[in-house]
XYZ file of C-alpha atoms in Angstrom:
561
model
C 3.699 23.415 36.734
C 7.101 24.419 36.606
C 10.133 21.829 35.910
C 12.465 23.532 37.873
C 13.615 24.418 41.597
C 13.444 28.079 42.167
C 14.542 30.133 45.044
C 14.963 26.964 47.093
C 17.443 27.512 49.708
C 20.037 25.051 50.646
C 19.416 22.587 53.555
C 21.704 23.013 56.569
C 21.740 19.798 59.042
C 22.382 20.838 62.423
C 23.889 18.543 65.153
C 22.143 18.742 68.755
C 23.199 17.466 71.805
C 21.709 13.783 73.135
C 21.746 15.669 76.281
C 18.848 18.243 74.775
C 16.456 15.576 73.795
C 17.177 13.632 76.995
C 15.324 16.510 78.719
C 12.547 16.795 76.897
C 11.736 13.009 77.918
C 9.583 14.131 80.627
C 6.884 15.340 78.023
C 3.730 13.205 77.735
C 4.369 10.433 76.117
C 0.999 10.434 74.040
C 1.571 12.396 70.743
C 0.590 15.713 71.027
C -1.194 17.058 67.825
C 0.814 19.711 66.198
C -1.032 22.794 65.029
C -2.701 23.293 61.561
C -0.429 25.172 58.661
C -1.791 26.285 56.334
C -0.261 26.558 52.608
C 0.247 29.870 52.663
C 2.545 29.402 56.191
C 4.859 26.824 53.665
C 5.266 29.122 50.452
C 5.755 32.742 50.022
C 3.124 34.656 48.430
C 2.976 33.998 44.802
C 4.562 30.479 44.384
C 1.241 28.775 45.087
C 0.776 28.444 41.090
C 4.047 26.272 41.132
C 2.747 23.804 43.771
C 0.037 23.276 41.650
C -0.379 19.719 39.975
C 2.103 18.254 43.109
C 1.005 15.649 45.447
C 0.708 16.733 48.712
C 2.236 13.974 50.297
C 5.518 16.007 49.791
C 4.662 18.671 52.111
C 3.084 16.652 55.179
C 4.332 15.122 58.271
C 3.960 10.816 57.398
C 3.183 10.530 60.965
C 0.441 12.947 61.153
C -0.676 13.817 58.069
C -0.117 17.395 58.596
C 1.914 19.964 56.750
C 5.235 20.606 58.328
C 6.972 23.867 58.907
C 9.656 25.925 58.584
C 10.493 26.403 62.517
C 8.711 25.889 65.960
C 7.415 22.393 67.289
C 6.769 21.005 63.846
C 10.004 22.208 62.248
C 11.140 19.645 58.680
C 13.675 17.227 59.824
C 15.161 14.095 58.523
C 16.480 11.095 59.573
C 19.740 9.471 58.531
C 17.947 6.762 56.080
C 16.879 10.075 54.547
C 12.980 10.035 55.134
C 11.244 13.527 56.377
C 8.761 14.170 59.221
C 7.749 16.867 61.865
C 10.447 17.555 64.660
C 7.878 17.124 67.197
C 6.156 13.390 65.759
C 9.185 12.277 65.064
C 10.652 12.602 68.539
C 7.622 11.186 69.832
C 7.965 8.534 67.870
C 11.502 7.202 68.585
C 10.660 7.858 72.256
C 8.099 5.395 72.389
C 10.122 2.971 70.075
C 13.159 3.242 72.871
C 10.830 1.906 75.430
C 9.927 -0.992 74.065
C 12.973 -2.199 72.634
C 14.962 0.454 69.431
C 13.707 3.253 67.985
C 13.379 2.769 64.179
C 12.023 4.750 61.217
C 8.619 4.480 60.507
C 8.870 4.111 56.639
C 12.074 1.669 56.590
C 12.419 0.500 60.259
C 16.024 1.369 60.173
C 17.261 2.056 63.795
C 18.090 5.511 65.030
C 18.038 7.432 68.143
C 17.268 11.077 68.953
C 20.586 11.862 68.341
C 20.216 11.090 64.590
C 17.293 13.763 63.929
C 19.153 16.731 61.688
C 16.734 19.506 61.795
C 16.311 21.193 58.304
C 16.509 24.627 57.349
C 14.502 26.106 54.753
C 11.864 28.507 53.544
C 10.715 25.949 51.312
C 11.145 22.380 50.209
C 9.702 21.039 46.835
C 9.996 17.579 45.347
C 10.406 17.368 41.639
C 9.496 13.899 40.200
C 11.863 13.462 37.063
C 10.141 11.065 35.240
C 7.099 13.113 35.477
C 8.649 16.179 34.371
C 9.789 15.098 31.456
C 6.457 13.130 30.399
C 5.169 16.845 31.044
C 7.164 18.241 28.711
C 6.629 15.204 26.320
C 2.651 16.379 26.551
C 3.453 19.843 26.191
C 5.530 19.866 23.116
C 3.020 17.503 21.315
C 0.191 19.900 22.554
C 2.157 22.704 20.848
C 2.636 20.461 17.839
C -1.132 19.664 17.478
C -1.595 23.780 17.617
C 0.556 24.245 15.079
C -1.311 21.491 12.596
C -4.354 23.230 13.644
C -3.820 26.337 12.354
C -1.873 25.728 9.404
C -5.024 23.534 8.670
C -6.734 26.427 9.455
C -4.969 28.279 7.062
C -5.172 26.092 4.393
C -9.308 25.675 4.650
C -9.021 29.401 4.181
C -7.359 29.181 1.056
C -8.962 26.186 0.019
C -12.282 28.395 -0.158
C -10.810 31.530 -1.518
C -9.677 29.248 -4.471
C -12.763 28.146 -5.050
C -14.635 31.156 -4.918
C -12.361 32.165 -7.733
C -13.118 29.248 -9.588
C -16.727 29.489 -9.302
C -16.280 32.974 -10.751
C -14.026 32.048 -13.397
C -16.690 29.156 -14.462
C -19.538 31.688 -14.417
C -17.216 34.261 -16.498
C -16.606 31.494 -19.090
C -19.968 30.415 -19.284
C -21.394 33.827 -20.160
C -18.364 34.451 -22.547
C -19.929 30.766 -23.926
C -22.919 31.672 -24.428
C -21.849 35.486 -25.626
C -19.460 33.670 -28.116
C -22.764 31.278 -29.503
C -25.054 33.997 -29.829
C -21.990 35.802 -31.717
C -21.612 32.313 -34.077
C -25.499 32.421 -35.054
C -25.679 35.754 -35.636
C -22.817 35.313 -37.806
C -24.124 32.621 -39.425
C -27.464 33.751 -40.035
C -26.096 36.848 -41.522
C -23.713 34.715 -44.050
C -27.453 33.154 -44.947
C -29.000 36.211 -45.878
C -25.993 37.291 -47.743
C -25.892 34.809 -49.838
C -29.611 35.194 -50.787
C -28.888 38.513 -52.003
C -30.081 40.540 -49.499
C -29.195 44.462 -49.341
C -29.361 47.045 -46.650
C -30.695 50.154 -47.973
C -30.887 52.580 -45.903
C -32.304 56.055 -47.057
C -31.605 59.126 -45.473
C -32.875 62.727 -44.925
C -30.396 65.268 -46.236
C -31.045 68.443 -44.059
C -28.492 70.750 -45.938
C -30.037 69.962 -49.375
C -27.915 68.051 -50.775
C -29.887 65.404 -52.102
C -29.749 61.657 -50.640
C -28.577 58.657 -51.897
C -28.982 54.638 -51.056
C -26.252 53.067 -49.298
C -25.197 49.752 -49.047
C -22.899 47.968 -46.332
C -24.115 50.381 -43.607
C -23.539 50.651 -40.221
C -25.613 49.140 -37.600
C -25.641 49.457 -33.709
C -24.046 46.398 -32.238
C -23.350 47.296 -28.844
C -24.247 50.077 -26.017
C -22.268 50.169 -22.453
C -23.354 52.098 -19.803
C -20.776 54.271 -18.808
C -20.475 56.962 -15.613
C -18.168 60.093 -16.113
C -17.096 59.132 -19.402
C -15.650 61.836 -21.913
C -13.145 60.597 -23.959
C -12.289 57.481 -25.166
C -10.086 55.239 -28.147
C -10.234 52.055 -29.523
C -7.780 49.437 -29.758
C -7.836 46.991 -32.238
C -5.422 45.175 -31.635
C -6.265 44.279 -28.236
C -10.124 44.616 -28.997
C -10.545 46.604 -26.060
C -11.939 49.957 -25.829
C -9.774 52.357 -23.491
C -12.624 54.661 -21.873
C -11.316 57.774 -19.576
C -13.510 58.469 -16.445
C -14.254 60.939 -13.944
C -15.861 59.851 -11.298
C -18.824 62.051 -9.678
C -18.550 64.521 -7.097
C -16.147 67.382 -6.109
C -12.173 66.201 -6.838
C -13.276 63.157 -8.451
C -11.019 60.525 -9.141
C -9.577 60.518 -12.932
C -9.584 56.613 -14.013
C -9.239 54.774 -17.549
C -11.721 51.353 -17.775
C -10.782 48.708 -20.080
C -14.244 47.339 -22.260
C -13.268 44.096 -23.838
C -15.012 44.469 -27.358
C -15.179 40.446 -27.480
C -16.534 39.898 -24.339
C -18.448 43.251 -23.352
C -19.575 42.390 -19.813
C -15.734 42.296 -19.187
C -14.417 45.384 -17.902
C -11.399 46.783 -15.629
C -10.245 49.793 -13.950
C -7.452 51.593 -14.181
C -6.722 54.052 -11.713
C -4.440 57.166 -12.060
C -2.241 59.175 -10.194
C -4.335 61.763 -7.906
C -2.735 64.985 -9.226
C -3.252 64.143 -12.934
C -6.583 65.418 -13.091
C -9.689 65.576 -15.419
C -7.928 63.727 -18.857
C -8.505 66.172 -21.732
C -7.782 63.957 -24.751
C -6.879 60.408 -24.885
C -4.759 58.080 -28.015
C -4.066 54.147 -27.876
C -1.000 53.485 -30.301
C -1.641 50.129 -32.287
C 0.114 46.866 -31.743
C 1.563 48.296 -28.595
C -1.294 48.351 -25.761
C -0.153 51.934 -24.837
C -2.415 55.035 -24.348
C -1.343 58.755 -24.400
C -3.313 60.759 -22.099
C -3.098 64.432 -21.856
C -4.394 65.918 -18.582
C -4.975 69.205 -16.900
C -2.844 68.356 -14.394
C -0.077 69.848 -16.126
C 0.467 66.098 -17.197
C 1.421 63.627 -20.197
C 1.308 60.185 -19.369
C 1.902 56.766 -20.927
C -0.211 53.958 -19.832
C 0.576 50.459 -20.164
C -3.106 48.628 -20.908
C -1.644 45.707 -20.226
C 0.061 45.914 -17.123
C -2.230 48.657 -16.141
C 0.288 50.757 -14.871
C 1.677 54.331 -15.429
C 4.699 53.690 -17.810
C 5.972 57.280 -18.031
C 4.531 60.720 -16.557
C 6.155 63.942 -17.999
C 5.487 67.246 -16.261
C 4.115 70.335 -18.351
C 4.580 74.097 -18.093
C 0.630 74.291 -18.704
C -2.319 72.076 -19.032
C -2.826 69.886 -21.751
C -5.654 69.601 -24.002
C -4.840 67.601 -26.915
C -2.085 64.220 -28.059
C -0.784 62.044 -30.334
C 1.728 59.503 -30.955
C 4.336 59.492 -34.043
C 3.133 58.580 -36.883
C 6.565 57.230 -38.517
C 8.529 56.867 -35.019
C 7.418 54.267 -32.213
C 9.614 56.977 -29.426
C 8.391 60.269 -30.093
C 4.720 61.820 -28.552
C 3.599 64.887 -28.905
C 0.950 67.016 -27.010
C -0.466 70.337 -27.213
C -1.344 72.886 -24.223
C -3.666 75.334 -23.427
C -1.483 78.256 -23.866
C -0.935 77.790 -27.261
C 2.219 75.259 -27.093
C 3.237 72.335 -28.953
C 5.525 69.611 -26.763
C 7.518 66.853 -28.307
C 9.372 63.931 -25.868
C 11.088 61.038 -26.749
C 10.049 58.000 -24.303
C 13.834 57.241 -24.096
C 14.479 60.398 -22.937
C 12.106 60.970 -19.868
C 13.376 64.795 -18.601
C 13.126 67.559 -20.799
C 10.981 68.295 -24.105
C 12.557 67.739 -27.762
C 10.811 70.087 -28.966
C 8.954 73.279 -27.641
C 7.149 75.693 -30.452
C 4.907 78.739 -29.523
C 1.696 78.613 -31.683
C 0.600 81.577 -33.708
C -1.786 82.654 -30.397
C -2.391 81.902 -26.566
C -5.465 79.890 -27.503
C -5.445 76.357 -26.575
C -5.010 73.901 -29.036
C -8.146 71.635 -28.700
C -6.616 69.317 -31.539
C -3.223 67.676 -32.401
C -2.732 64.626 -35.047
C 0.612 63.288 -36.464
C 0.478 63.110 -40.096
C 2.447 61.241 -42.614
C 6.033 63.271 -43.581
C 5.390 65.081 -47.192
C 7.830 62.642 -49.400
C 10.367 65.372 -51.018
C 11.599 67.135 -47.505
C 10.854 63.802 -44.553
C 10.365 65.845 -42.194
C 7.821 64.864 -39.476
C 4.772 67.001 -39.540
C 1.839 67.899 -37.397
C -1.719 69.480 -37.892
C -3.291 71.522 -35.178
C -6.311 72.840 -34.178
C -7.055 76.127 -32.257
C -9.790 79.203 -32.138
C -7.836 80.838 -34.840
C -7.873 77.780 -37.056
C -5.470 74.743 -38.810
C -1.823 75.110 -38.832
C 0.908 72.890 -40.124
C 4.188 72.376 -38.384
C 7.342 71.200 -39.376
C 9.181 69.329 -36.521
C 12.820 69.108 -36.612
C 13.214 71.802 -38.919
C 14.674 75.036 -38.409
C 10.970 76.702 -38.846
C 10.377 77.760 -35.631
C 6.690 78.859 -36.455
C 3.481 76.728 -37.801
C 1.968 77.689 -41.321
C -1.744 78.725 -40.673
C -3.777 77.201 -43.766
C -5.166 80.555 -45.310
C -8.734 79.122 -46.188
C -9.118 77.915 -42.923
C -9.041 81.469 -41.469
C -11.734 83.326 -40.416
C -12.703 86.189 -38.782
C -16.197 85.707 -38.062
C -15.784 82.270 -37.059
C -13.963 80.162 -34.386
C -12.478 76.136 -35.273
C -13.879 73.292 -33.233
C -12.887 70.689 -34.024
C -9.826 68.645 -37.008
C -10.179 65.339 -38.886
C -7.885 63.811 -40.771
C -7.837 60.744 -42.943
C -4.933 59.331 -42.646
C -4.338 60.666 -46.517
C -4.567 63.597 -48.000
C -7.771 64.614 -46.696
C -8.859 66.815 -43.763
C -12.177 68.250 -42.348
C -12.504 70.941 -40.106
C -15.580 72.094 -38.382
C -16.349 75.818 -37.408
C -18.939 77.994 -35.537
C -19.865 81.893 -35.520
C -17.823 83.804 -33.374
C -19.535 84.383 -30.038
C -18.655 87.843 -28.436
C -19.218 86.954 -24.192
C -19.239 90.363 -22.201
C -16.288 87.559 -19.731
C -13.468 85.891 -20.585
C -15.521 83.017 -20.659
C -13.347 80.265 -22.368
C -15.246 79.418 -25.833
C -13.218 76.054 -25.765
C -14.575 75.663 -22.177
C -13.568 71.701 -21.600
C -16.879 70.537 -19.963
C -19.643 72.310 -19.343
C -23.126 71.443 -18.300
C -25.603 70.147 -21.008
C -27.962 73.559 -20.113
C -25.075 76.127 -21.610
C -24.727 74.474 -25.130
C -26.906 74.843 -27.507
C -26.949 73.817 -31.393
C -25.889 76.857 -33.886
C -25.554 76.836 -37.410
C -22.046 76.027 -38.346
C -20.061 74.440 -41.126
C -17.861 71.404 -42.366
C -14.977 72.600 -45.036
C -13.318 69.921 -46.691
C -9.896 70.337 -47.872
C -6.826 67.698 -49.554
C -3.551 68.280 -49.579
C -0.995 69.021 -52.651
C 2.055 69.153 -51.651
C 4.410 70.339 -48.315
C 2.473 73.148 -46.148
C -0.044 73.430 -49.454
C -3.739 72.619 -48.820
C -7.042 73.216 -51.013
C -10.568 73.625 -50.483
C -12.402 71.257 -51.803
C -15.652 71.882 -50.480
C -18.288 72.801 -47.675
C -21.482 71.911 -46.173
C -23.407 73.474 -43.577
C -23.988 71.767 -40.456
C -25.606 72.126 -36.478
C -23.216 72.113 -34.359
C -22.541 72.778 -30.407
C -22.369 76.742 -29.386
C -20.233 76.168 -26.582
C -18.407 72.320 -26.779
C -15.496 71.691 -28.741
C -17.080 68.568 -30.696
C -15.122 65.531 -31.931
C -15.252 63.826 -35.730
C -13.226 61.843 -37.882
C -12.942 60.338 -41.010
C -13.298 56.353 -41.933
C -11.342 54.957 -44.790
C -13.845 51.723 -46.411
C -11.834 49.598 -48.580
C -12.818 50.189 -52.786
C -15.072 53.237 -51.360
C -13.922 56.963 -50.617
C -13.596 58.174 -46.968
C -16.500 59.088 -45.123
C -16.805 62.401 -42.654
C -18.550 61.569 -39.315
C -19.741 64.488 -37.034
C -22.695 65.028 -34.489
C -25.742 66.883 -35.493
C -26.031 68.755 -32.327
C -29.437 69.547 -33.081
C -30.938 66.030 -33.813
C -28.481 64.365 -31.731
C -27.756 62.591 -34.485
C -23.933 61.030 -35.964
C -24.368 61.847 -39.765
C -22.112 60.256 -42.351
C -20.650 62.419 -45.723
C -19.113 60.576 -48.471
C -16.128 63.282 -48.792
C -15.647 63.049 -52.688
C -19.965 63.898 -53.134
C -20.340 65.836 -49.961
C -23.382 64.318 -49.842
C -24.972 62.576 -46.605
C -25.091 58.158 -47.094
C -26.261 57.768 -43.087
C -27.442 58.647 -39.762
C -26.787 56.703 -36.945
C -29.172 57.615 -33.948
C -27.545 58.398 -30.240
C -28.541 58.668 -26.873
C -30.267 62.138 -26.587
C -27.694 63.727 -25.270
C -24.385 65.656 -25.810
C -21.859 63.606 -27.630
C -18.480 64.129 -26.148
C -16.544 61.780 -28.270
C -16.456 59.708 -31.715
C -13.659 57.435 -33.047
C -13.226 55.268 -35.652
C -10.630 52.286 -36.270
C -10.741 49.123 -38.437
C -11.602 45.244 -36.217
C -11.072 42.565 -38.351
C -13.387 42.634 -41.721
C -14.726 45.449 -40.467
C -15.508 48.926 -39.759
C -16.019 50.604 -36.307
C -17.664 53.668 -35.375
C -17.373 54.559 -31.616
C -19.989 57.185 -30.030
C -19.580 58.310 -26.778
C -23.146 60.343 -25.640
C -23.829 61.130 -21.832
C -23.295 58.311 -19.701
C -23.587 55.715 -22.949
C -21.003 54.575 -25.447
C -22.139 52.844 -28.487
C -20.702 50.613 -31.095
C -21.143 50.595 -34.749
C -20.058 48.119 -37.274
C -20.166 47.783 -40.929
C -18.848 44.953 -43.044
């Protein structure tokens, strides 16, 4: 229904001569009925919708009943009280009123003569009833009101239910952290118990080198395993008790991603996902107290994640891809990484364009292993170790020695370097295997290759310490299993009142064995997954120790008091 007059055209009143209607007295006096119209004779094709809802007592003749018209017999006219009626009815009416005594209207009985009929002109005539136009548009506001409620209760049932679907799974996370955190509390307890009773691990082990064995107390146990897919390097951070896990995910041009594993509630993980061009991550390095991880790429990347936010921090584009990282030891702003041509890069985070330092290594072999060591005490200058095929070398960053110091002992002809520990101290271990002579350039520090190309190959651990600036010793060596293709990974736990111990895969027995570095002597194994072990790490929780294994698709946990 509309609430307005369109296209209606103005009435025009015409005046006729008395003389015009006094000749058409000789027509019958019996009312003659006037021909059907239709609707569609009234209004012009396409305004039936607007007559819609009106009475049609508007559009007919009073007299009889039919619709009037816009011209011929039945033409709209009016009389001078104002009320409508067919030209033809009308007439007849008055005519017969005249003969008895005055012709009057038939609605008001006011008097009138032919001579007062005004014919009207117009295509079409619509009555509007105010009152009920504006009660319509009373109805239809509060009709669009009640819509608007609607949906915006609607709405709110929407997010009425998405809130509690979150709170149903927040209740069923805290209940299984709960009962995670009582199982925790009586194994605690129940190991206090036996402690105080005097009880003793002993745990006596197999020395394959022939070394002898010994009884060890305070040993490591498996706490933990997580089932990881595409999982080859990882760190630990203690701080946030979370265990930073890089991923690639199946399939060709998977998608590099780092997964958070909360170490005090394990069934809580987290994704992290990574810019598409940065690639398979090479080595990975979580800088305590800061919830920051270094990851070096072969994407020709070095980035700095934020754990926390789980966001890329800082991204810093290399002239070649990088295999190995490693924060600052002394300064919270400098990172350094190396790359597979043989290059070492150092950036300061405050200064995100250019490299602070760029060194050429001793060869074009990439250097598998990079770790910041504490600055010798007479010069302060900050130092790195590195690891390549050619063996250990020392730099000196910020000095004007533009080339690293290759440890002698630590070169070999007939063997190739696999793999760098360091203590933290003064004490190092590297790992070697027998030079392999491939008829290709097949890379001998291939990153990942399948499990069927590796094999275990008899291979050593040499122990050295340190004496003094770009001065280290040999203290020792034991012979060892080790991967024929892999670059394996080790390191070496500082106990509190007990000397560090060396950790490194027995590729062979699948094995993680444990030296104590002053007897070079072998105090555990810890048994793995049977599979290639891409990763170990080690870092202090609490009271404790923490070994981290990372073997095919599992990563396990190991704790010691």
């Amino acid at each position: 229904m509309s609430g307005t007059m369109e296209n209606v055209e103005v009435i025009e009143v015409e005046d006729q001569d008395e003389g015009e209607f006094e000749d058409e007295e000789s027509e019958d006096d019996e009312l003659i009925p006037s021909p059907r119209v239709s609707n569609k004779d009234i209004t012009d094709d396409g305004d039936e919708e607007e007559l819609n809802g009106f009475e049609m007592e508007g559009l007919n003749c009073s007299i009889c009943t039919e619709p009037w018209t816009s011209g011929g017999e039945h033409q709209i006219c009016c009389l001078p009280c104002g009320h409508i009626y067919g030209l033809s009815c009308i007439k007849k009416w008055i005519r017969i009123g005249q003969r008895s005594s005055a012709g009057k209207c038939p609605q008001c009985n006011r008097r009138c003569t032919l001579k007062d009929v005004r014919v009207l002109y117009a295509t079409r005539l619509c009555v509007l009833d105010a009152e009920l136009q504006k009660k319509v548009r009373t109805l239809e506001a509060k009709c669009a009101s009640l819509k608007q409620k609607n949906a915006d209760c609607c709405n709110k049932e929407v997010e009425s239910q998405e809130r509690e679907a979150d709170l149903h799974l927040k209740v069923e996370k805290l209940t299984e952290k709960t009962k995670y955190l009582e199982r925790l509390l009586k194994d605690s307890q129940r190991e206090s118990f036996t402690s105080n009773l005097g009880f003793q691990r002993k745990v006596i082990n197999d020395i394959g080198n022939g070394s002898g064995s010994e009884v060890c107390s305070g040993a490591f146990t498996l706490q933990r395993e997580f089932q990881v897919d595409g999982g080859r390097c990882f760190d630990m951070d203690a701080s946030g008790e979370l265990m930073i896990l890089a991923r690639r995910l199946n399939g060709m041009g998977g998608t590099s991603l780092l997964t958070k594993i909360s170490l005090v509630a394990p069934y809580e993980r987290e994704d992290i996902h990574l810019p598409a061009n940065t690639k398979a991550v090479r080595a990975l390095c979580v800088r305590p107290c800061t919830r920051l991880a270094l990851l070096a790429s072969l994407g020709k990347k070095l980035s700095i994640v934020s754990t926390e936010s789980n966001n890329t921090v800082l991204t810093y584009d290399l002239p070649a891809p990088a295999w190995s990282c490693s924060w600052d030891i002394e300064s919270s702003h400098h990172v350094y990484t190396g790359l597979q041509n043989g290059m070492v890069l150092g950036f300061d985070m405050r200064q995100t364009k250019t490299p602070l330092e760029s060194r050429s290594g001793l060869s074009c072999n990439p250097i598998h292993t990079l770790i910041s060591v504490a600055p010798d005490s007479s010069s302060g200058t900050r130092t790195l170790l590195t690891a390549s095929q050619i063996g250990i070398c020392e730099w000196n960053i910020g000095s004007t020695e533009e080339r690293p110091y290759l440890i002698p002992e630590s070169k070999n002809q007939g063997r190739v370097c696999i793999s760098l520990a360091h203590s933290g101290g003064d004490d190092i271990v590297a790992s070697f295997r027998p030079k392999i002579e491939m008829s290709c350039p097949m890379a001998v520090s291939q990153s990942f290759p399948t499990p069927s190309m590796s094999c275990g190959v008899e291979g050593c651990h040499i122990f050295y310490k340190r004496s003094g600036a770009q001065s280290y010793q040999k203290t020792g060596s034991l012979v060892a299993h080790v991967d024929s293709i892999r670059l394996p990974k080790s390191c070496i736990i500082n106990k509190l009142n007990r000397s560090p111990m060396f950790v490194a895969a027995n590729e062979v027995t699948s094995d993680l064995v444990l030296h104590d570095i002053s007897k070079l002597a072998v105090v555990q194994r810890l048994k793995t997954s049977k599979n290639q072990i891409w990763d170990v790490k080690c870092t202090q929780i609490g009271n404790s120790c923490a070994i981290g294994c990372l073997s095919g698709d599992v990563l396990q946990l190991y704790t010691s008091p």
